[in-house]
PDB file of C-alpha atoms in Angstrom:
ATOM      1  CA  UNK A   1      16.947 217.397  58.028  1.00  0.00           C
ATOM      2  CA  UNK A   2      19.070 220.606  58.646  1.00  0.00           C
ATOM      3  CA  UNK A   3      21.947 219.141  57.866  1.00  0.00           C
ATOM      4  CA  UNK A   4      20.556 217.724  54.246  1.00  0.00           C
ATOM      5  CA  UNK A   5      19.450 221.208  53.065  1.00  0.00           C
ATOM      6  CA  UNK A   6      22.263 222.890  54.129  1.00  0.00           C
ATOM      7  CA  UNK A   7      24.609 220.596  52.342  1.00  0.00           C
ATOM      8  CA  UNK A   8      22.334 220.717  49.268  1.00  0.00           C
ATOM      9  CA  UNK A   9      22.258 224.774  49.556  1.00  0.00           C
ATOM     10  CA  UNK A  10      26.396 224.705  49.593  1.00  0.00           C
ATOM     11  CA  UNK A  11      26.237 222.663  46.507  1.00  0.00           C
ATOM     12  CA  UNK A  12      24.095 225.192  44.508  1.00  0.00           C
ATOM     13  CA  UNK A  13      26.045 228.151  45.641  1.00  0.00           C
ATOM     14  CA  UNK A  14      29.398 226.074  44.547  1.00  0.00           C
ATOM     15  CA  UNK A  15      27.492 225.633  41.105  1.00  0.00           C
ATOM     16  CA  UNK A  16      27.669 229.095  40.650  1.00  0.00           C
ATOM     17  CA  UNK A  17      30.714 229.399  38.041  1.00  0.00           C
ATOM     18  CA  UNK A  18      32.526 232.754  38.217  1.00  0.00           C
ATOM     19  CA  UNK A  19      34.431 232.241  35.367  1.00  0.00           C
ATOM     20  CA  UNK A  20      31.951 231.810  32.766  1.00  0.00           C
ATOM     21  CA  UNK A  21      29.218 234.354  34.060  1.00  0.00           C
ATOM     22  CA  UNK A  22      32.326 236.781  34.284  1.00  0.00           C
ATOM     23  CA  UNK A  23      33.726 235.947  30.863  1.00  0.00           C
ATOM     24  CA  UNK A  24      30.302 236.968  29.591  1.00  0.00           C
ATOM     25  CA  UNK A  25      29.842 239.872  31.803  1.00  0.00           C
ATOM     26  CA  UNK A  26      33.353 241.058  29.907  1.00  0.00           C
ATOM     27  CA  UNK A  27      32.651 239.827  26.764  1.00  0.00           C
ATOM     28  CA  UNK A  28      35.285 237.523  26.491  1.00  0.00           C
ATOM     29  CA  UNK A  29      35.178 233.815  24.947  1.00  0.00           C
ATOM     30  CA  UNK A  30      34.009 230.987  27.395  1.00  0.00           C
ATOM     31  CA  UNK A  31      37.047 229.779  29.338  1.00  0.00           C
ATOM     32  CA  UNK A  32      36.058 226.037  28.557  1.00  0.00           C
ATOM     33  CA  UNK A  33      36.492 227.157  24.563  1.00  0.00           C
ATOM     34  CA  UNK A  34      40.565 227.655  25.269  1.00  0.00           C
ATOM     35  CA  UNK A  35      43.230 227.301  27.271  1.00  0.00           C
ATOM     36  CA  UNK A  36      43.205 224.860  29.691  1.00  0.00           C
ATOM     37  CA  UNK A  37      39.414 225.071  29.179  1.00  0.00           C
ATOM     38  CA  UNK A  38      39.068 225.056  32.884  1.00  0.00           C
ATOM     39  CA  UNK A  39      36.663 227.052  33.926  1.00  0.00           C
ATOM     40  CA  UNK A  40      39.170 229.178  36.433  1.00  0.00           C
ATOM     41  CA  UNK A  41      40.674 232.592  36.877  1.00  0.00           C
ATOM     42  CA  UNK A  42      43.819 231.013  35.904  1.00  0.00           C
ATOM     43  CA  UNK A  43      42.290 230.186  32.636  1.00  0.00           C
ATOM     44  CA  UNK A  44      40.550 233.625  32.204  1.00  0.00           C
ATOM     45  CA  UNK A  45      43.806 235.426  32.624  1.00  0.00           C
ATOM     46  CA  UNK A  46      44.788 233.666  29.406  1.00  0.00           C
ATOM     47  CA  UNK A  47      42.330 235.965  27.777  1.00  0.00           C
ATOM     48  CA  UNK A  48      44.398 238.778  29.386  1.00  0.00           C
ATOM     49  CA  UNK A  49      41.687 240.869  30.657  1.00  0.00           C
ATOM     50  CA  UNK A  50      43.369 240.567  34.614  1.00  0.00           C
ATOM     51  CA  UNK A  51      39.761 242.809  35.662  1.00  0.00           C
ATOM     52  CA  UNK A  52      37.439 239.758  34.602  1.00  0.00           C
ATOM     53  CA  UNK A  53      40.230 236.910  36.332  1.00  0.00           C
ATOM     54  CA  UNK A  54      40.415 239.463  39.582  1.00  0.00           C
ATOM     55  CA  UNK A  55      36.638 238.690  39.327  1.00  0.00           C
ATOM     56  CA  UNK A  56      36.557 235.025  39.218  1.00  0.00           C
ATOM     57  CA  UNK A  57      38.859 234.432  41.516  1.00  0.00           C
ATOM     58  CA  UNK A  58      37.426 236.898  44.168  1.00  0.00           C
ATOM     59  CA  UNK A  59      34.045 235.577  43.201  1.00  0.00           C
ATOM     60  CA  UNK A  60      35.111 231.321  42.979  1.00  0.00           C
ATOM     61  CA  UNK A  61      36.821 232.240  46.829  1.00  0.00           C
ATOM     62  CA  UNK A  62      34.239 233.959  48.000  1.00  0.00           C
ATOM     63  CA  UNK A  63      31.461 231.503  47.290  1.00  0.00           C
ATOM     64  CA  UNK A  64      33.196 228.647  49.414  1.00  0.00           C
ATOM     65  CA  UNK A  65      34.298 231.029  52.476  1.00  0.00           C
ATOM     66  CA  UNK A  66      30.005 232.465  52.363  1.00  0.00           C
ATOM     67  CA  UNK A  67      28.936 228.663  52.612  1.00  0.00           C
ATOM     68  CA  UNK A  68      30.801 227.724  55.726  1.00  0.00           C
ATOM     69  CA  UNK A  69      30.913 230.962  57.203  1.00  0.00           C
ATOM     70  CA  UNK A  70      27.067 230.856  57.491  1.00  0.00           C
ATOM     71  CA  UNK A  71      26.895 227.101  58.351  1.00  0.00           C
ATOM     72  CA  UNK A  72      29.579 228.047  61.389  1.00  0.00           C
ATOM     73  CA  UNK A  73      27.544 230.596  61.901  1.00  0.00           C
ATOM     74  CA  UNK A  74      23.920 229.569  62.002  1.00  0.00           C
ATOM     75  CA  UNK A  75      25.018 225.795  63.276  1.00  0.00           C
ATOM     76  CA  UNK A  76      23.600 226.309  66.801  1.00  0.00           C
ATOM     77  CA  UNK A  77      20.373 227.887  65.732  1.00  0.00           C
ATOM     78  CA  UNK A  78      19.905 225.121  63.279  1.00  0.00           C
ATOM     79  CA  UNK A  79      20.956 222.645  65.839  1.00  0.00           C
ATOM     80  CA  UNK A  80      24.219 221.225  63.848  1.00  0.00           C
ATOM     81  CA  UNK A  81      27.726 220.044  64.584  1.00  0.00           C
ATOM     82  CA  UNK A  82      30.521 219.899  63.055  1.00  0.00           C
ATOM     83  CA  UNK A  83      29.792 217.133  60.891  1.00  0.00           C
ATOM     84  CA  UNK A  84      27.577 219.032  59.231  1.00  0.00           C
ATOM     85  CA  UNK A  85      30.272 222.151  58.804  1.00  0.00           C
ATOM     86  CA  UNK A  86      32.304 219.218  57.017  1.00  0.00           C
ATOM     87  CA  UNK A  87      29.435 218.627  54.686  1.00  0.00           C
ATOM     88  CA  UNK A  88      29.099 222.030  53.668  1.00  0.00           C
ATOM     89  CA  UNK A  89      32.657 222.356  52.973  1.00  0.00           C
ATOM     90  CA  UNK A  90      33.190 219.308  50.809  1.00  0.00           C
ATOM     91  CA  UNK A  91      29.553 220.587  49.110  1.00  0.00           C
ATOM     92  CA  UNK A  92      30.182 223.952  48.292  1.00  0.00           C
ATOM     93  CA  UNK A  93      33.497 222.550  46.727  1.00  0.00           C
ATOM     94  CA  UNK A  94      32.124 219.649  44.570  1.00  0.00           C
ATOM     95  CA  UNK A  95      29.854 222.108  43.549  1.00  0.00           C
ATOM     96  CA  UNK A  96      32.717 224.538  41.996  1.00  0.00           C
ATOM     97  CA  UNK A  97      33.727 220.557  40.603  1.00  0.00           C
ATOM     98  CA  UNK A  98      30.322 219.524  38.834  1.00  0.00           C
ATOM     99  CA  UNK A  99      28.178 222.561  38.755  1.00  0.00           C
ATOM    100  CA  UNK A 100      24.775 221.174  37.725  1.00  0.00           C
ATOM    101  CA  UNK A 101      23.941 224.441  36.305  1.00  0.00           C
ATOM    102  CA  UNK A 102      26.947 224.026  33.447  1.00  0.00           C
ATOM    103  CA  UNK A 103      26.379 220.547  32.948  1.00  0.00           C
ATOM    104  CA  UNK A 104      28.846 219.390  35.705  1.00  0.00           C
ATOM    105  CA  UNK A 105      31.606 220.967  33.958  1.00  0.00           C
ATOM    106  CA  UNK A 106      33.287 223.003  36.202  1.00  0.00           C
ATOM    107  CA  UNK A 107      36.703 224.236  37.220  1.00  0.00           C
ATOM    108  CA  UNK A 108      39.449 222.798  39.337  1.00  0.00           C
ATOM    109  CA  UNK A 109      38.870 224.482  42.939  1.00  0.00           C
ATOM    110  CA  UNK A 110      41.430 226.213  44.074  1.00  0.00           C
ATOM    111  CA  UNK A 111      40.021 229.208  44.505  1.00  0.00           C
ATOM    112  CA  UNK A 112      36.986 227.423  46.108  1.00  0.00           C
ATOM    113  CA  UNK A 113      39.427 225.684  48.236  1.00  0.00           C
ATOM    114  CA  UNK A 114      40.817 228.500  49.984  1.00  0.00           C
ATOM    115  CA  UNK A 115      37.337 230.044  50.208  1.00  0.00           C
ATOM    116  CA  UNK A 116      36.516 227.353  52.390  1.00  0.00           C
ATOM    117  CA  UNK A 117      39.592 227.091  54.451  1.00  0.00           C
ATOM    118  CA  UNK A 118      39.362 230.658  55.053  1.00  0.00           C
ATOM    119  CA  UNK A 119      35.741 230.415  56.418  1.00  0.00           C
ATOM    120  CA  UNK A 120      36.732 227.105  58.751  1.00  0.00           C
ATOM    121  CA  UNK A 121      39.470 229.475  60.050  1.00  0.00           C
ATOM    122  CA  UNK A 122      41.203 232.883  58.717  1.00  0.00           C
ATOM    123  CA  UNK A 123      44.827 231.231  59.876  1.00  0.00           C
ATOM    124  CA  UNK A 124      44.140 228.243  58.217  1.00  0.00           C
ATOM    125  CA  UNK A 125      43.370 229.800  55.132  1.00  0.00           C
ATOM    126  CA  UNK A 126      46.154 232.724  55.104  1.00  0.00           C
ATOM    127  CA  UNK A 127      48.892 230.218  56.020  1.00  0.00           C
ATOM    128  CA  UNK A 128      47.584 227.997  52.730  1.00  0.00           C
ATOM    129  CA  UNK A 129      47.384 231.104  50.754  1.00  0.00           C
ATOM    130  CA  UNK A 130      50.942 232.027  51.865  1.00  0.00           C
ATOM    131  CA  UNK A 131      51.998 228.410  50.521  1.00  0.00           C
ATOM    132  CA  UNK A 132      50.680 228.781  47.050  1.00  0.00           C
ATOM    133  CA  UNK A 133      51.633 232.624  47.058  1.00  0.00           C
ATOM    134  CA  UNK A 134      55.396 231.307  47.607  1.00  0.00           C
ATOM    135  CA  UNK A 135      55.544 228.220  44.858  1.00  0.00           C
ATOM    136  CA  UNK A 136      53.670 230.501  42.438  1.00  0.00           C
ATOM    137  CA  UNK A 137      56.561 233.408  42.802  1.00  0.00           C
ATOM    138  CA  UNK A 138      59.458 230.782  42.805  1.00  0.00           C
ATOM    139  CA  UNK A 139      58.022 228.771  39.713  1.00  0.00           C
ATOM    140  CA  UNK A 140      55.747 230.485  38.564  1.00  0.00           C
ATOM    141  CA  UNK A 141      53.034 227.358  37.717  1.00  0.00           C
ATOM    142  CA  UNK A 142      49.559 227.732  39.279  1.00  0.00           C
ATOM    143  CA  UNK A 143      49.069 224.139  39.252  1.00  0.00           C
ATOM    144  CA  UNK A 144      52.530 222.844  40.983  1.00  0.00           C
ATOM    145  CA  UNK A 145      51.437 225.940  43.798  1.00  0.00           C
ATOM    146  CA  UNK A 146      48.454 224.697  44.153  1.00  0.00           C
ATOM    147  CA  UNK A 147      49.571 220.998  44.827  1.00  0.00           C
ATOM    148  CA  UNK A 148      52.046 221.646  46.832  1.00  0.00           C
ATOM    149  CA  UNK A 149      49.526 224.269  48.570  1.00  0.00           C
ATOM    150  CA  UNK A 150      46.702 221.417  48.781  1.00  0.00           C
ATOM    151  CA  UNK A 151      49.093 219.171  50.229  1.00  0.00           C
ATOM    152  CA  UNK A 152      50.000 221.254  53.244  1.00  0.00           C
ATOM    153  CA  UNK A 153      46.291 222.470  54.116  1.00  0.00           C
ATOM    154  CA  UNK A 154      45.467 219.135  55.921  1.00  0.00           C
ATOM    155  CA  UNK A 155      48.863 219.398  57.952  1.00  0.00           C
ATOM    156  CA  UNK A 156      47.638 222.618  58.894  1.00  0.00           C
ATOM    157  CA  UNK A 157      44.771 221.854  59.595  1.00  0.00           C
ATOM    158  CA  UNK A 158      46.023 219.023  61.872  1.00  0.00           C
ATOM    159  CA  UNK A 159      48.306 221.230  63.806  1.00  0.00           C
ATOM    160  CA  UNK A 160      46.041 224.420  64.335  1.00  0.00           C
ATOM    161  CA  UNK A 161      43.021 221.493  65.276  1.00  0.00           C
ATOM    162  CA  UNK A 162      44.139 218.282  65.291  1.00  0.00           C
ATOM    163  CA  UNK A 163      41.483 215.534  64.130  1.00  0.00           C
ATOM    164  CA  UNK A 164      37.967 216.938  63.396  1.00  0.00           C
ATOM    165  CA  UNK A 165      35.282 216.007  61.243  1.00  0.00           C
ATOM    166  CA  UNK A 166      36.247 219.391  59.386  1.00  0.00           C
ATOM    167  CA  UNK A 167      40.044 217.740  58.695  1.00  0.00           C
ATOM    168  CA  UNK A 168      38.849 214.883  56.564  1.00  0.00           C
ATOM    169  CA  UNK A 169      36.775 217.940  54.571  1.00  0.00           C
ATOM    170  CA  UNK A 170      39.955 219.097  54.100  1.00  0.00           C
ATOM    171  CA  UNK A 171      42.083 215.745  52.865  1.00  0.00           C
ATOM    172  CA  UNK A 172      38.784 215.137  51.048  1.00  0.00           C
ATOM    173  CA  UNK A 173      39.439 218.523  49.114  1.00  0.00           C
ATOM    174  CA  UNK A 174      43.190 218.140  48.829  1.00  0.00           C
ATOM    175  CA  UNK A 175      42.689 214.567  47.223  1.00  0.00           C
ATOM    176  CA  UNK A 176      40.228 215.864  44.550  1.00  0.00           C
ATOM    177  CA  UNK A 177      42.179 218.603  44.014  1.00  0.00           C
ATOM    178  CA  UNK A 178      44.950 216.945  43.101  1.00  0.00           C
ATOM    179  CA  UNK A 179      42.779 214.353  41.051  1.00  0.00           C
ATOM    180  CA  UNK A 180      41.623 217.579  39.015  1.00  0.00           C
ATOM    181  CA  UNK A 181      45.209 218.319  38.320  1.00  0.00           C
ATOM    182  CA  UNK A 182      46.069 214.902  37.139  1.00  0.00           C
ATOM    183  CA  UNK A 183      46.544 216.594  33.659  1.00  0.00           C
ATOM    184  CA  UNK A 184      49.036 219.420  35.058  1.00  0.00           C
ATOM    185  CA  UNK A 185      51.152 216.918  36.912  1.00  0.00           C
ATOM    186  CA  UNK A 186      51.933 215.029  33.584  1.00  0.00           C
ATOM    187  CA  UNK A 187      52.153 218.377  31.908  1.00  0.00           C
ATOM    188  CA  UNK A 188      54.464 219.377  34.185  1.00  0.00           C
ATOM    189  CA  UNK A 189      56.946 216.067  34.251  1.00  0.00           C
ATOM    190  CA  UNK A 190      56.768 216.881  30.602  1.00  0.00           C
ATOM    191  CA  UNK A 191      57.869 220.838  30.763  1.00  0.00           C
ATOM    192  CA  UNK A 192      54.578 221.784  28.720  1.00  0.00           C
ATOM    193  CA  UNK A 193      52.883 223.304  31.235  1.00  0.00           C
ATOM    194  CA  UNK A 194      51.545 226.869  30.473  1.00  0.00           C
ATOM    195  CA  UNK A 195      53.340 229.624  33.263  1.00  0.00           C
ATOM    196  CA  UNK A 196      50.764 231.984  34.886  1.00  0.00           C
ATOM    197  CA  UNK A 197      50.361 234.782  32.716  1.00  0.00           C
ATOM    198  CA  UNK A 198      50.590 233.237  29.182  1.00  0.00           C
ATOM    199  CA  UNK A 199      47.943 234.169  27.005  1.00  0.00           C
ATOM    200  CA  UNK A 200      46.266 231.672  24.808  1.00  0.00           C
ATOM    201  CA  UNK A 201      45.640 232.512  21.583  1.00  0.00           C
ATOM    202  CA  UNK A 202      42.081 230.969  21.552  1.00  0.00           C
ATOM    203  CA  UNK A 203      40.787 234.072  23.875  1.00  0.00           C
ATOM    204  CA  UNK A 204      39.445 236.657  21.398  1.00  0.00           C
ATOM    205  CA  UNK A 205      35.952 237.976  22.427  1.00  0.00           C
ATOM    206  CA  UNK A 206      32.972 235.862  21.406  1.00  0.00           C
ATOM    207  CA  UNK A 207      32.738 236.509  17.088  1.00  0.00           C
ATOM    208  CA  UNK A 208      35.471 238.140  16.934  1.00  0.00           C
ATOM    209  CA  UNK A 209      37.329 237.721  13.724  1.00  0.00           C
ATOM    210  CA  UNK A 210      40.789 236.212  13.394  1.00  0.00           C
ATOM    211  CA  UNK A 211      41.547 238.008  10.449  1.00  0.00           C
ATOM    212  CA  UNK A 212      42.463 241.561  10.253  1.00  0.00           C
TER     213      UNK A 212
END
């Protein structure tokens, strides 16, 4: 029964979406209105306010890394295993995937993803982070550092580890990552996808006029 609520709980905390409750915070326009409309930080930096994207991102990590950290941490009390620390982890991130509190539109999860790989363990997180951090400065495409990012986590998760319940939490994450980016790949075989940084035009603050 522990194990049920707790995975439940992760999903409503993973529901939570940063970007849109700090777009409104910061009266900017609703990520899913332009862009990418992905509800992301990469998306809100479009707008180019970098203080409400800081936010998201901060906020979108932070929820996956406080789900698992508290599972880890309250899993003997509650009389868990690890299964159940899997569960949380591929919870909290569906959540961040199809948030029933924005009608199960919700972002793409990288920021989730790292969140939770930083709660399983701080090395396994900081070497993914270090992977993305390194395609995003060479390239200069979230998406292709993110791939590339989501494809090493479960190797490193494999060699820090080796085969746990939590590892297949991890492929789990790195497969439906990579199914949420379907739309960047064939962006980015075509050369149309956007670099990080590039505003969108589509960004101005909620009534705003176009016209000056």
């Amino acid at each position: 029964m522990n194990t049920v609520w707790m995975t439940v709980a992760a999903y409503l905390v993973g529901s939570i979406s940063f970007a849109v409750v700090m777009s409104a915070l910061f009266g900017i326009a609703d990520p899913r209105t332009y862009g990418s409309k992905n509800p992301g930080a990469t998306n809100v930096l479009r707008s180019g306010n970098k203080k409400a994207a800081i936010m998201t991102l901060i906020g979108d990590g932070a929820k996956g890394w406080l789900a698992v950290w508290l599972a880890i941490r309250y899993a003997d009390q509650f009389q868990v295993g690890d299964m159940t620390i899997a569960l949380v982890s591929i919870a909290v991130f569906l959540g961040h995937l199809w948030p029933v509190f924005f009608r199960f539109v919700g972002g793409k999860g990288v920021a989730t993803a790292l969140g939770v790989l930083l709660g399983l363990n701080p090395w396994l997180g900081l070497a993914t982070l270090a992977t993305w951090l390194v395609v995003a400065f060479a390239f200069r495409y979230s998406s292709l550092a993110a791939l590339i990012a989501a494809l090493f986590a479960p190797f490193y998760y494999g060699l820090l580890f080796g085969v746990e319940p939590q590892l297949f939490a991890v492929v789990a994450m790195s497969v439906l990552l990579a199914y949420r980016h379907s739309h960047n790949i064939s962006n980015l075989l075509a050369g149309k996808e956007s670099r990080i940084g590039s505003k969108s035009a589509g960004a101005a603050k909620p009534g705003a006029s176009k016209h000056k």
